[in-house]
Amino acid sequence: LVLAATMALAACSSSPAPAEAPGPVTISSEQVTLEGSITRVDRTNRMITLRGSEGVEVDFFAGDQVRNFAQLQVGDRVSLDYNRAVAAEIQPAGSGQVGTSVQQGTDLAGAGNRPGGAVSETVTIVAEVLAVDTAANTVTLKGPRGNVVTLEVLRDDLRAGLGRVHAGDLLRVTFTEAVAVNVRPRPQ
């Protein structure tokens, strides 16, 4: 898990952050919105078929956490927003502990409301910096399970800050994913 997190830090690119930006730096982020109409509802198997704007149909399973499933009707409009972000932050030595944490959140439709809701998950990994090589633009990290990995820092804005990173510092990488679904009644 640490390897995936730190590789994301080393390889991703996005718009540069200010050179002296305090706190977390966004490594990557994306948002995708999908919209379509329900063309079929299989109540027995809790399957929904959606047709997107380009005419492509996709089947979705609506698990038990999808409340008010019985209200879904052919012709209802569905929008799904998917967000994903990765942020990283260097923290001073001794300011925390190496480890991994997971936080989950849900916001489900209330009884009698239109189906919909949101779910999110945030995974945070903290690794110890063992070495920094500014000439080679690499950082060597030791993760929560004791694994050691040396990563090349590819982004120029992050390379510029390598001189401020020292052995013993901590690298905190946070991955966040969230999905929100909104169902609107079919047009009359």
mmCIF file of C-alpha atoms in Angstrom:
data_model
loop_
_atom_site.group_PDB
_atom_site.id
_atom_site.type_symbol
_atom_site.label_atom_id
_atom_site.label_comp_id
_atom_site.label_asym_id
_atom_site.label_seq_id
_atom_site.Cartn_x
_atom_site.Cartn_y
_atom_site.Cartn_z
ATOM 1 C CA LEU A 1 0.000 0.000 0.000
ATOM 2 C CA VAL A 2 2.825 2.411 0.812
ATOM 3 C CA LEU A 3 4.500 1.546 -2.454
ATOM 4 C CA ALA A 4 1.355 2.460 -4.378
ATOM 5 C CA ALA A 5 0.968 5.688 -2.441
ATOM 6 C CA THR A 6 4.519 6.811 -2.855
ATOM 7 C CA MET A 7 4.658 5.821 -6.500
ATOM 8 C CA ALA A 8 1.612 7.997 -7.033
ATOM 9 C CA LEU A 9 3.503 10.824 -5.384
ATOM 10 C CA ALA A 10 6.551 10.304 -7.546
ATOM 11 C CA ALA A 11 4.853 9.768 -10.882
ATOM 12 C CA CYS A 12 1.729 11.910 -10.969
ATOM 13 C CA SER A 13 1.630 15.330 -12.488
ATOM 14 C CA SER A 14 -0.743 18.219 -12.098
ATOM 15 C CA SER A 15 -0.467 21.966 -12.039
ATOM 16 C CA PRO A 16 2.490 23.095 -9.924
ATOM 17 C CA ALA A 17 1.937 24.255 -6.384
ATOM 18 C CA PRO A 18 3.635 27.370 -5.062
ATOM 19 C CA ALA A 19 7.236 26.645 -3.982
ATOM 20 C CA GLU A 20 6.600 27.508 -0.328
ATOM 21 C CA ALA A 21 3.043 26.156 -0.055
ATOM 22 C CA PRO A 22 2.404 25.026 3.524
ATOM 23 C CA GLY A 23 0.383 21.905 4.185
ATOM 24 C CA PRO A 24 -0.675 19.234 1.713
ATOM 25 C CA VAL A 25 0.101 19.509 -1.989
ATOM 26 C CA THR A 26 -2.426 18.052 -4.434
ATOM 27 C CA ILE A 27 -0.604 15.487 -6.520
ATOM 28 C CA SER A 28 -3.550 14.615 -8.728
ATOM 29 C CA SER A 29 -7.294 15.020 -8.791
ATOM 30 C CA GLU A 30 -10.099 14.217 -11.152
ATOM 31 C CA GLN A 31 -13.843 14.492 -11.282
ATOM 32 C CA VAL A 32 -16.057 12.570 -13.656
ATOM 33 C CA THR A 33 -19.796 13.093 -14.036
ATOM 34 C CA LEU A 34 -21.927 10.489 -15.757
ATOM 35 C CA GLU A 35 -25.547 11.150 -16.664
ATOM 36 C CA GLY A 36 -28.173 8.933 -18.152
ATOM 37 C CA SER A 37 -31.727 7.648 -18.102
ATOM 38 C CA ILE A 38 -32.986 4.442 -16.565
ATOM 39 C CA THR A 39 -34.121 2.115 -19.373
ATOM 40 C CA ARG A 40 -34.777 -0.998 -17.266
ATOM 41 C CA VAL A 41 -35.307 -1.839 -13.589
ATOM 42 C CA ASP A 42 -34.981 -5.490 -12.506
ATOM 43 C CA ARG A 43 -36.459 -5.360 -9.006
ATOM 44 C CA THR A 44 -35.856 -9.053 -8.251
ATOM 45 C CA ASN A 45 -32.099 -8.857 -8.867
ATOM 46 C CA ARG A 46 -31.768 -5.124 -7.989
ATOM 47 C CA MET A 47 -30.260 -4.332 -11.386
ATOM 48 C CA ILE A 48 -30.640 -0.982 -13.167
ATOM 49 C CA THR A 49 -29.850 -0.350 -16.831
ATOM 50 C CA LEU A 50 -28.765 3.208 -17.680
ATOM 51 C CA ARG A 51 -28.447 4.719 -21.150
ATOM 52 C CA GLY A 52 -25.907 7.503 -21.420
ATOM 53 C CA SER A 53 -26.009 10.547 -23.678
ATOM 54 C CA GLU A 54 -24.159 8.624 -26.418
ATOM 55 C CA GLY A 55 -26.710 5.789 -26.377
ATOM 56 C CA VAL A 56 -24.498 3.234 -24.628
ATOM 57 C CA GLU A 57 -26.296 1.143 -22.004
ATOM 58 C CA VAL A 58 -24.621 -0.001 -18.780
ATOM 59 C CA ASP A 59 -26.008 -2.296 -16.080
ATOM 60 C CA PHE A 60 -25.514 -1.439 -12.395
ATOM 61 C CA PHE A 61 -26.224 -3.517 -9.312
ATOM 62 C CA ALA A 62 -27.994 -1.541 -6.585
ATOM 63 C CA GLY A 63 -26.995 -3.202 -3.307
ATOM 64 C CA ASP A 64 -28.974 -3.097 -0.083
ATOM 65 C CA GLN A 65 -27.351 0.241 0.835
ATOM 66 C CA VAL A 66 -29.344 1.851 -2.017
ATOM 67 C CA ARG A 67 -32.403 2.960 -0.128
ATOM 68 C CA ASN A 68 -35.812 3.536 -1.697
ATOM 69 C CA PHE A 69 -34.951 1.271 -4.649
ATOM 70 C CA ALA A 70 -38.656 0.611 -5.208
ATOM 71 C CA GLN A 71 -39.119 4.273 -6.261
ATOM 72 C CA LEU A 72 -36.860 3.945 -9.324
ATOM 73 C CA GLN A 73 -38.781 4.125 -12.603
ATOM 74 C CA VAL A 74 -37.894 3.725 -16.270
ATOM 75 C CA GLY A 75 -37.208 7.226 -17.594
ATOM 76 C CA ASP A 76 -35.796 8.625 -14.318
ATOM 77 C CA ARG A 77 -32.629 10.701 -14.855
ATOM 78 C CA VAL A 78 -29.533 9.636 -12.917
ATOM 79 C CA SER A 79 -26.324 11.587 -12.396
ATOM 80 C CA LEU A 80 -23.236 10.090 -10.806
ATOM 81 C CA ASP A 81 -20.299 12.221 -9.665
ATOM 82 C CA TYR A 82 -17.004 10.450 -9.036
ATOM 83 C CA ASN A 83 -14.139 12.321 -7.395
ATOM 84 C CA ARG A 84 -10.619 11.093 -6.708
ATOM 85 C CA ALA A 85 -7.695 13.016 -5.258
ATOM 86 C CA VAL A 86 -4.197 12.351 -3.958
ATOM 87 C CA ALA A 87 -2.442 14.812 -1.669
ATOM 88 C CA ALA A 88 0.983 14.661 -0.007
ATOM 89 C CA GLU A 89 2.563 16.536 2.854
ATOM 90 C CA ILE A 90 6.003 16.459 4.455
ATOM 91 C CA GLN A 91 5.844 16.708 8.237
ATOM 92 C CA PRO A 92 8.720 17.264 10.662
ATOM 93 C CA ALA A 93 10.403 14.304 12.365
ATOM 94 C CA GLY A 94 8.609 13.259 15.534
ATOM 95 C CA SER A 95 5.324 14.968 14.591
ATOM 96 C CA GLY A 96 3.441 11.707 14.110
ATOM 97 C CA GLN A 97 3.730 7.973 13.714
ATOM 98 C CA VAL A 98 4.280 5.808 10.658
ATOM 99 C CA GLY A 99 1.051 3.996 9.864
ATOM 100 C CA THR A 100 -2.095 3.646 7.795
ATOM 101 C CA SER A 101 -5.638 4.785 8.518
ATOM 102 C CA VAL A 102 -8.937 4.471 6.669
ATOM 103 C CA GLN A 103 -11.998 6.677 7.091
ATOM 104 C CA GLN A 104 -15.323 6.011 5.410
ATOM 105 C CA GLY A 105 -18.396 8.171 5.148
ATOM 106 C CA THR A 106 -21.917 7.740 3.871
ATOM 107 C CA ASP A 107 -24.853 10.021 3.270
ATOM 108 C CA LEU A 108 -27.809 7.855 2.296
ATOM 109 C CA ALA A 109 -31.301 8.888 1.250
ATOM 110 C CA GLY A 110 -33.804 9.013 4.067
ATOM 111 C CA ALA A 111 -36.882 6.811 4.141
ATOM 112 C CA GLY A 112 -39.415 8.078 1.609
ATOM 113 C CA ASN A 113 -36.935 10.419 -0.153
ATOM 114 C CA ARG A 114 -35.781 9.997 -3.739
ATOM 115 C CA PRO A 115 -33.079 7.328 -4.105
ATOM 116 C CA GLY A 116 -29.570 8.725 -3.980
ATOM 117 C CA GLY A 117 -26.715 9.434 -1.650
ATOM 118 C CA ALA A 118 -22.969 9.564 -1.365
ATOM 119 C CA VAL A 119 -20.129 7.381 -0.112
ATOM 120 C CA SER A 120 -16.503 8.276 0.443
ATOM 121 C CA GLU A 121 -13.277 6.656 1.583
ATOM 122 C CA THR A 122 -10.038 8.306 2.627
ATOM 123 C CA VAL A 123 -6.859 6.264 3.052
ATOM 124 C CA THR A 124 -3.893 7.965 4.717
ATOM 125 C CA ILE A 125 -0.417 6.466 4.716
ATOM 126 C CA VAL A 126 2.462 7.907 6.717
ATOM 127 C CA ALA A 127 6.003 6.798 5.814
ATOM 128 C CA GLU A 128 9.366 7.809 7.289
ATOM 129 C CA VAL A 129 11.930 9.529 5.065
ATOM 130 C CA LEU A 130 15.182 7.562 5.342
ATOM 131 C CA ALA A 131 17.246 9.501 2.796
ATOM 132 C CA VAL A 132 17.027 12.333 0.287
ATOM 133 C CA ASP A 133 19.320 12.573 -2.743
ATOM 134 C CA THR A 134 18.839 16.003 -4.327
ATOM 135 C CA ALA A 135 21.361 15.249 -7.100
ATOM 136 C CA ALA A 136 19.441 12.156 -8.216
ATOM 137 C CA ASN A 137 16.015 13.618 -7.277
ATOM 138 C CA THR A 138 15.133 10.597 -5.148
ATOM 139 C CA VAL A 139 13.584 9.996 -1.749
ATOM 140 C CA THR A 140 13.967 6.731 0.180
ATOM 141 C CA LEU A 141 11.006 5.861 2.393
ATOM 142 C CA LYS A 142 10.206 3.247 5.016
ATOM 143 C CA GLY A 143 6.533 2.342 5.140
ATOM 144 C CA PRO A 144 4.221 1.114 7.906
ATOM 145 C CA ARG A 145 5.124 -2.535 7.257
ATOM 146 C CA GLY A 146 8.866 -1.861 7.264
ATOM 147 C CA ASN A 147 9.244 -1.996 3.499
ATOM 148 C CA VAL A 148 11.842 0.374 2.023
ATOM 149 C CA VAL A 149 11.475 1.979 -1.394
ATOM 150 C CA THR A 150 13.458 4.624 -3.264
ATOM 151 C CA LEU A 151 11.386 6.839 -5.516
ATOM 152 C CA GLU A 152 12.337 9.285 -8.217
ATOM 153 C CA VAL A 153 10.620 12.665 -7.857
ATOM 154 C CA LEU A 154 9.465 13.644 -11.357
ATOM 155 C CA ARG A 155 7.648 16.951 -10.898
ATOM 156 C CA ASP A 156 9.839 20.065 -11.062
ATOM 157 C CA ASP A 157 7.912 21.840 -8.287
ATOM 158 C CA LEU A 158 8.433 18.881 -5.942
ATOM 159 C CA ARG A 159 12.103 18.546 -6.920
ATOM 160 C CA ALA A 160 12.621 22.183 -5.965
ATOM 161 C CA GLY A 161 11.496 21.371 -2.418
ATOM 162 C CA LEU A 162 13.696 18.307 -1.890
ATOM 163 C CA GLY A 163 16.336 20.399 -0.106
ATOM 164 C CA ARG A 164 13.827 21.066 2.682
ATOM 165 C CA VAL A 165 13.150 17.344 3.249
ATOM 166 C CA HIS A 166 15.382 15.514 5.729
ATOM 167 C CA ALA A 167 15.888 11.975 6.995
ATOM 168 C CA GLY A 168 13.452 11.373 9.819
ATOM 169 C CA ASP A 169 10.732 13.587 8.323
ATOM 170 C CA LEU A 170 7.387 11.983 7.590
ATOM 171 C CA LEU A 171 5.588 11.790 4.264
ATOM 172 C CA ARG A 172 1.787 11.753 4.645
ATOM 173 C CA VAL A 173 -0.064 10.676 1.483
ATOM 174 C CA THR A 174 -3.867 10.864 1.444
ATOM 175 C CA PHE A 175 -6.072 9.171 -1.166
ATOM 176 C CA THR A 176 -9.719 10.218 -1.280
ATOM 177 C CA GLU A 177 -12.490 8.710 -3.409
ATOM 178 C CA ALA A 178 -16.127 9.768 -3.330
ATOM 179 C CA VAL A 179 -19.223 8.889 -5.327
ATOM 180 C CA ALA A 180 -22.521 10.781 -5.219
ATOM 181 C CA VAL A 181 -25.673 9.644 -6.996
ATOM 182 C CA ASN A 182 -28.691 11.847 -7.667
ATOM 183 C CA VAL A 183 -31.945 10.523 -9.155
ATOM 184 C CA ARG A 184 -34.460 12.954 -10.665
ATOM 185 C CA PRO A 185 -37.969 11.967 -11.771
ATOM 186 C CA ARG A 186 -38.446 11.298 -15.479
ATOM 187 C CA PRO A 187 -39.514 14.373 -17.459
ATOM 188 C CA GLN A 188 -43.274 14.655 -17.855
#
